Short mmCIF file of C-alpha atoms and ligand atoms in Angstrom, two decimals:
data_model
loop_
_atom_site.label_atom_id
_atom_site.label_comp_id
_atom_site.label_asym_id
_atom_site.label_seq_id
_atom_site.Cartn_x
_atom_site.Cartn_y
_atom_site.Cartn_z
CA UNK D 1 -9.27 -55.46 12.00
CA UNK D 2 -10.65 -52.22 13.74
CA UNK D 3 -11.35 -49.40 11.36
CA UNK D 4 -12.32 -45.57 12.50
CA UNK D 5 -13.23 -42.59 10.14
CA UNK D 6 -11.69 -39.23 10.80
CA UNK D 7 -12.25 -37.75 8.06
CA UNK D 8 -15.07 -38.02 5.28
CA UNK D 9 -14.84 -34.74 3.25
CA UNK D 10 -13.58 -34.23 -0.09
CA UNK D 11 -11.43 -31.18 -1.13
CA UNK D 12 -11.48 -28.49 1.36
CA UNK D 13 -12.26 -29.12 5.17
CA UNK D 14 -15.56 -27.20 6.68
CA UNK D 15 -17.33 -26.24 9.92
CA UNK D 16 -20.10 -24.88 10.40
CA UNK D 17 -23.68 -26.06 12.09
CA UNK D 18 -25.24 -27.79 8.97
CA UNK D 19 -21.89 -30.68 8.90
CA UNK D 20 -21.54 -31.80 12.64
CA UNK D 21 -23.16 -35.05 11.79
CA UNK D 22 -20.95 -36.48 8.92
CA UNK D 23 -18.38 -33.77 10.22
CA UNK D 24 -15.99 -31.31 8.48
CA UNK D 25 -12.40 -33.09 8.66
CA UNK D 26 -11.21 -34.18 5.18
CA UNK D 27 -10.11 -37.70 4.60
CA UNK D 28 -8.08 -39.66 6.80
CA UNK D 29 -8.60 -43.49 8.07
CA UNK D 30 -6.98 -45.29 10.79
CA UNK D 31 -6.70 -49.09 11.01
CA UNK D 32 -5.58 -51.17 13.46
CA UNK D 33 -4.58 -54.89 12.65
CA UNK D 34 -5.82 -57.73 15.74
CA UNK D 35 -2.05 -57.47 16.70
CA UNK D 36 -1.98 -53.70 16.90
CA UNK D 37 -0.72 -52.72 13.92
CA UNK D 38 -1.14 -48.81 13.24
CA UNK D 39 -2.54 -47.93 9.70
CA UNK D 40 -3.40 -44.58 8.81
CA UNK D 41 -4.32 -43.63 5.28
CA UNK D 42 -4.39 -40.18 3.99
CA UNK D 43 -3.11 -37.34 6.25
CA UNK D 44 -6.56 -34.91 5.57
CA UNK D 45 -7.22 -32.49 8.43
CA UNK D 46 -9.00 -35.36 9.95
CA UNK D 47 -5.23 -36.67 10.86
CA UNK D 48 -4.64 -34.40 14.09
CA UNK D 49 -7.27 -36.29 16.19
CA UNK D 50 -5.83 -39.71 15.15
CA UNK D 51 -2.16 -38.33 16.64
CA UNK D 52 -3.94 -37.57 19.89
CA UNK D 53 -5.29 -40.95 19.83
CA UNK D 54 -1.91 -42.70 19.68
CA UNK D 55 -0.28 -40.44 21.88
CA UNK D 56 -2.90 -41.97 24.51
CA UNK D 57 -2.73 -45.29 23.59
CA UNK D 58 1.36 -45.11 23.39
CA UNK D 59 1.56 -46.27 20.55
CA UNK D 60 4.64 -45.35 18.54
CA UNK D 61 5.24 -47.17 15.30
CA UNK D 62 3.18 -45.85 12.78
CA UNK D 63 2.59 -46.53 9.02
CA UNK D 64 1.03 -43.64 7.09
CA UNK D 65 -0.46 -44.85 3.48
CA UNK D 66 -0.90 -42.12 1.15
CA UNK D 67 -3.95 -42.67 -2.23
CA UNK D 68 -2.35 -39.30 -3.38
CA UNK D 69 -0.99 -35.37 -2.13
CA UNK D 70 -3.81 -33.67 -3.81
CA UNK D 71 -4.20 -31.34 -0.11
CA UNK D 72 -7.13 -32.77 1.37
CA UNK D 73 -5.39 -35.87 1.71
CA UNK D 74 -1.87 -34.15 3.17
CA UNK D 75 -3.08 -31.45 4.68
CA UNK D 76 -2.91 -32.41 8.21
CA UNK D 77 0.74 -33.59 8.69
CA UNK D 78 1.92 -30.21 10.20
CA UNK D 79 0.13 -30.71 12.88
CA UNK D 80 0.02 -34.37 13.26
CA UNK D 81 1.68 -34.72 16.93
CA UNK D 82 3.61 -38.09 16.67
CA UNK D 83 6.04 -36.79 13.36
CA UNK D 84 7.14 -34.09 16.36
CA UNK D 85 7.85 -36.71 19.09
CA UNK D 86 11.84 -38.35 18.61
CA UNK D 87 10.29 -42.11 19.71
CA UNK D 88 8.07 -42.01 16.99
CA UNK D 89 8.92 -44.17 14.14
CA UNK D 90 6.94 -43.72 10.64
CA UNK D 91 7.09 -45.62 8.05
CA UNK D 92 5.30 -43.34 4.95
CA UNK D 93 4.27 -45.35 1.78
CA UNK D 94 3.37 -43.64 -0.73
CA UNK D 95 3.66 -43.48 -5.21
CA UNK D 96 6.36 -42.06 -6.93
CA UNK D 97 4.46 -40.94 -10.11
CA UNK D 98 4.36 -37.21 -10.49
CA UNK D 99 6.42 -36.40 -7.02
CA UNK D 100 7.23 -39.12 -4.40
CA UNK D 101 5.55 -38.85 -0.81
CA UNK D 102 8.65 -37.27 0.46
CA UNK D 103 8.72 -34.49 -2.09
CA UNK D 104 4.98 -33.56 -1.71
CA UNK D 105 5.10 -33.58 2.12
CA UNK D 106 8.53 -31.49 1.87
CA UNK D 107 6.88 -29.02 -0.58
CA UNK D 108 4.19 -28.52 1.68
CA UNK D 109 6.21 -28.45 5.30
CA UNK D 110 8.65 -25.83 4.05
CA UNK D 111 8.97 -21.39 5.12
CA UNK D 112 6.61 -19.65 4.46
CA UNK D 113 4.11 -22.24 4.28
CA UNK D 114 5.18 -23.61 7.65
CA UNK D 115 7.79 -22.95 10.08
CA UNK D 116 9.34 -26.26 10.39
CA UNK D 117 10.08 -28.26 7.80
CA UNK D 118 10.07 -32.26 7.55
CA UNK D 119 14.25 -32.16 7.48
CA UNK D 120 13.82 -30.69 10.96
CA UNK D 121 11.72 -33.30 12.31
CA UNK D 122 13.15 -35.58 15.14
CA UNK D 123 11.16 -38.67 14.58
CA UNK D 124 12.49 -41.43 12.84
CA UNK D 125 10.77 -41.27 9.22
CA UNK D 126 10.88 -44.17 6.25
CA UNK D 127 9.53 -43.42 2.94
CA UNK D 128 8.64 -47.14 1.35
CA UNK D 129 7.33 -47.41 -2.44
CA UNK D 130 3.84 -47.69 -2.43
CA UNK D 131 3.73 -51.25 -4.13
CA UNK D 132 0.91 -53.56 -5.59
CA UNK D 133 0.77 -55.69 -3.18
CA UNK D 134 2.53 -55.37 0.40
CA UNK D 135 1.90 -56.47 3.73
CA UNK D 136 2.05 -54.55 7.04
CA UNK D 137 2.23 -57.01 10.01
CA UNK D 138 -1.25 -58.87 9.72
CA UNK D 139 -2.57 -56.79 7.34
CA UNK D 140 -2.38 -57.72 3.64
CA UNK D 141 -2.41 -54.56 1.20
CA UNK D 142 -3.28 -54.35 -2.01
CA UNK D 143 -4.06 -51.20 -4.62
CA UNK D 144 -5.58 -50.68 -7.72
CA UNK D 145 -4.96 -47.07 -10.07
CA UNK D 146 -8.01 -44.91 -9.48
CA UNK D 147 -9.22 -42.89 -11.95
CA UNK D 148 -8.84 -39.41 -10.95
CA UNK D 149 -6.88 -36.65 -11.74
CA UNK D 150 -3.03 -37.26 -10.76
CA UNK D 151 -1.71 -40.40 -10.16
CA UNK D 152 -4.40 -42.13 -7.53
CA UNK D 153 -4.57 -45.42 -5.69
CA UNK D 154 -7.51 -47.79 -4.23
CA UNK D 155 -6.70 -49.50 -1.27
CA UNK D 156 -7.45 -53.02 -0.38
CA UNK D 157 -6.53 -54.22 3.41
CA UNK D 158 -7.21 -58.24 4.26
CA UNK D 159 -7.13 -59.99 7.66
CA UNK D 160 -7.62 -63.50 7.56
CA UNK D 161 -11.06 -63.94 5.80
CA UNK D 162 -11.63 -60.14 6.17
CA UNK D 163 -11.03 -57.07 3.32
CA UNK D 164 -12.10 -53.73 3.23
CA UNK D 165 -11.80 -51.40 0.22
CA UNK D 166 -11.47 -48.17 0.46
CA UNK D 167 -11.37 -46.05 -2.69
CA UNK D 168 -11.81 -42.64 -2.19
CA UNK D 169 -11.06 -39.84 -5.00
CA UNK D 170 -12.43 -42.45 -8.13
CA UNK D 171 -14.64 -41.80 -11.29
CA UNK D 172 -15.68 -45.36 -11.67
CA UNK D 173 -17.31 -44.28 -14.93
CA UNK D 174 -14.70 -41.59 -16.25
CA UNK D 175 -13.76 -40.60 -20.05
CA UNK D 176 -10.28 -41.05 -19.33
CA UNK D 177 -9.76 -43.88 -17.88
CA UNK D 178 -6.49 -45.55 -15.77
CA UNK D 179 -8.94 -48.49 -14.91
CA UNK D 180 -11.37 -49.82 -16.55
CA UNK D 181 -14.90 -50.45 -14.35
CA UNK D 182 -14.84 -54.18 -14.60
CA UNK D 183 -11.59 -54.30 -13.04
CA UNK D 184 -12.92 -52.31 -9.80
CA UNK D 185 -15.87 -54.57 -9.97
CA UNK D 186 -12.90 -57.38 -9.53
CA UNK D 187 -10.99 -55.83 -6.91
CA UNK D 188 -13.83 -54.96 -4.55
CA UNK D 189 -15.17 -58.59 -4.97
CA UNK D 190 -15.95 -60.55 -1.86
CA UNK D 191 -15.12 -57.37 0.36
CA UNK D 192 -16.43 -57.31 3.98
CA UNK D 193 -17.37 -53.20 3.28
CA UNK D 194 -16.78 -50.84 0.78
CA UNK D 195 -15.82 -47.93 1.74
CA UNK D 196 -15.75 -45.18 -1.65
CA UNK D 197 -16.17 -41.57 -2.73
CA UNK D 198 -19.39 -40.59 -3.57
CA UNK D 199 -19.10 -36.85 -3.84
CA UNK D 200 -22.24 -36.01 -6.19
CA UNK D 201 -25.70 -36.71 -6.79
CA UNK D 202 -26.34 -37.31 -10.62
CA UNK D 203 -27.30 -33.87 -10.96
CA UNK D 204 -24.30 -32.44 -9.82
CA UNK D 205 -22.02 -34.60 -11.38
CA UNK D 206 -23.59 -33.79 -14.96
CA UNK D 207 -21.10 -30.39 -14.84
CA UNK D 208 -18.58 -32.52 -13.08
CA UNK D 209 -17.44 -34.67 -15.35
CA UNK D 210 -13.46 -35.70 -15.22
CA UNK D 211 -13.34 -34.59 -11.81
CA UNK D 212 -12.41 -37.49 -10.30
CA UNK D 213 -15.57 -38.93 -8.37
CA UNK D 214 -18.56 -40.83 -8.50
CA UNK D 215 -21.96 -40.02 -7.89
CA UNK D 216 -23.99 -42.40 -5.05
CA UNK D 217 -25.82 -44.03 -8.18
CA UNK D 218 -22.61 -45.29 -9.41
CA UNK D 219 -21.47 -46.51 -6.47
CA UNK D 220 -24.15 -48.56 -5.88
CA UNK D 221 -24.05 -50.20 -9.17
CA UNK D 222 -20.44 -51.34 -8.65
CA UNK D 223 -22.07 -52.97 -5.01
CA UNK D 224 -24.70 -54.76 -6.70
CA UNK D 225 -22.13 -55.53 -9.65
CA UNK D 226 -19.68 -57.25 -6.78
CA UNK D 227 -22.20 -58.42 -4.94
CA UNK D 228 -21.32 -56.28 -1.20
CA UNK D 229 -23.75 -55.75 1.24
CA UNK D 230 -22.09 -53.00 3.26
CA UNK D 231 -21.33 -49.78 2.04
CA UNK D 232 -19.65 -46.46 3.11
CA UNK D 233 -20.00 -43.47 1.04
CA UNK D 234 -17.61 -40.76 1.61
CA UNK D 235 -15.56 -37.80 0.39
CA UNK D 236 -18.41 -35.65 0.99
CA UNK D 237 -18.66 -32.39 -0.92
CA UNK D 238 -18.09 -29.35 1.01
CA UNK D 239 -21.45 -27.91 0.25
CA UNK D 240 -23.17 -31.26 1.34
CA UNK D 241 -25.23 -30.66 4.46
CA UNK D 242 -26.29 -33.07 7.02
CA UNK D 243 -29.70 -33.08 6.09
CA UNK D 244 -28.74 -33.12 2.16
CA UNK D 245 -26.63 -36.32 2.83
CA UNK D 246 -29.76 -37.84 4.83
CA UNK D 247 -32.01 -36.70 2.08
CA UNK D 248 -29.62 -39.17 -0.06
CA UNK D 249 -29.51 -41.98 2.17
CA UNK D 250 -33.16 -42.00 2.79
CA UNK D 251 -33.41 -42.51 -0.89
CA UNK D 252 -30.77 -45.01 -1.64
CA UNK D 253 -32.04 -46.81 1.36
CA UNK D 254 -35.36 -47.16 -0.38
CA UNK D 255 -33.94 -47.97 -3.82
CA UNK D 256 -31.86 -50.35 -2.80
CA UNK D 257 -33.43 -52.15 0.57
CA UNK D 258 -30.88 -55.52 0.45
CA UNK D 259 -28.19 -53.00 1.20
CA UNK D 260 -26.76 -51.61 4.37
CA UNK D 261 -26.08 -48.16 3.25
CA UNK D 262 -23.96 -45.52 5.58
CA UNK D 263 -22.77 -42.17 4.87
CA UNK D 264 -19.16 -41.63 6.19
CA UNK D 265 -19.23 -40.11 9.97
CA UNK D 266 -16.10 -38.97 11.68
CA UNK D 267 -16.11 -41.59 14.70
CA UNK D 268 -17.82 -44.21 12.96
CA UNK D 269 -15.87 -47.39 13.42
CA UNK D 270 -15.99 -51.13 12.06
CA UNK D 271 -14.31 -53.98 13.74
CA UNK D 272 -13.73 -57.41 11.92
CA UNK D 273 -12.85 -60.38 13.94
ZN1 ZN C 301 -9.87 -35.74 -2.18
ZN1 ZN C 302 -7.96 -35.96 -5.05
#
């Protein structure tokens, strides 16, 4: 399984001189099974460079996995290039709670907002329930209910003896809770890398309470809790700096030396064989 971040921040995408190292895209992953199996999940801004990517590599059947439509995570799709293309085929998974994937990507892909809209597009497009437990070629998916505000999902993706988690947009230690923390603790168990939001420092996060995200502290408590030794954070805040996010990691680094501890990097890629 081959993993690559294009997109790390949370809510709003930025540019500007003091974000070029964890970069300014918001969230969008792309897996790839051992057989070639294209995975994207989340359509953030980050999404445009993966459609260049596949348009290189040829590579025309494409599965997009959606957490959730809040717009940092659908944002890109109007000018993702394979939904364009008439060979492409897409097959979009996504929850039905609240709005289903097609309605949220129609409501956002419609005049003014945008002048075409997804009923115009000529590839092939297949919306697919976003279940508990699926399986796309090689990969085996699982999710778990985050706890954030509108209907949310965790993602779990296994290949052979490897999983990854990835659970971006969760308040591990919310009010209001969908899930309970012990069950995260569960589903992140025996993971190869975690890969989860970690938007605040505990400052921050004292006025930002039933937002929807963690603070690093927490996260780290739910990787010694599961007992994982690599971890991602990511959905950076858009007023997180480079050198604010290195301040962090510097410090987490210290705290918690058994650890290997990463900030989310647009580029940065895993591969597990
Ligand atoms: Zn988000
Ligand atoms: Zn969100």
């Amino acid at each position: 399984m081959f993993i690559k971040l294009y997109g790390t921040r949370g809510s709003i995408a930025v540019s500007n001189k003091a974000t070029q190292k964890y970069g300014g895209n918001t969230t969008c992953l792309y897996v790839e099974s051992r057989a070639g199996d294209a995975v994207v999940i989340d359509a953030g801004t980050g999404i445009r460079q993966v459609g260049d990517y596949l348009l290189k590599s040829k590579i025309k059947k494409i599965s997009l996995i959606f957490t959730h439509y809040h717009w940092d995570h659908i944002q890109g799709i109007p000018m993702f290039i394979p939904i364009f293309l008439k060979k492409s085929v897409l097959n979009i998974y996504g929850h039905k709670k609240e709005a289903s994937a097609k309605k949220a990507l129609s409501y956002q892909m419609t005049k003014p907002y945008w002048p075409v809209t997804m009923a115009d597009l000529p590839s092939k497009i297949v919306y697919k329930s976003l279940k508990k437990k699926f399986k796309i070629g090689s990969l085996k998916i699982e999710t778990i209910i985050n706890n954030h505000p509108n209907y949310t999902l965790g993602i779990k993706l296994t290949e052979g003896k490897n999983s990854v988690a990835f659970l971006t947009d969760n308040e591990l230690f919310a009010e209001q809770t969908h899930t309970p923390y012990r069950k995260f603790v569960n589903f992140v168990k025996k993971t190869k890398l975690l890969i989860h939001d970690a938007q605040y420092t505990n400052n921050v996060y004292k006025s930002k309470k039933g937002y929807g995200h963690s603070t690093y502290t927490q996260v780290m408590k739910l990787v010694q809790d599961a007992k994982i030794k690599n971890i991602v954070f990511t959905h950076h805040d858009p007023s997180s700096s480079d050198i604010s996010i290195n301040t962090i990691l510097k410090k987490m680094r210290r705290k918690y030396p058994k650890y290997n501890i990463k900030a989310a990097a647009e580029g940065m890629t895993f591969t597990f064989k």
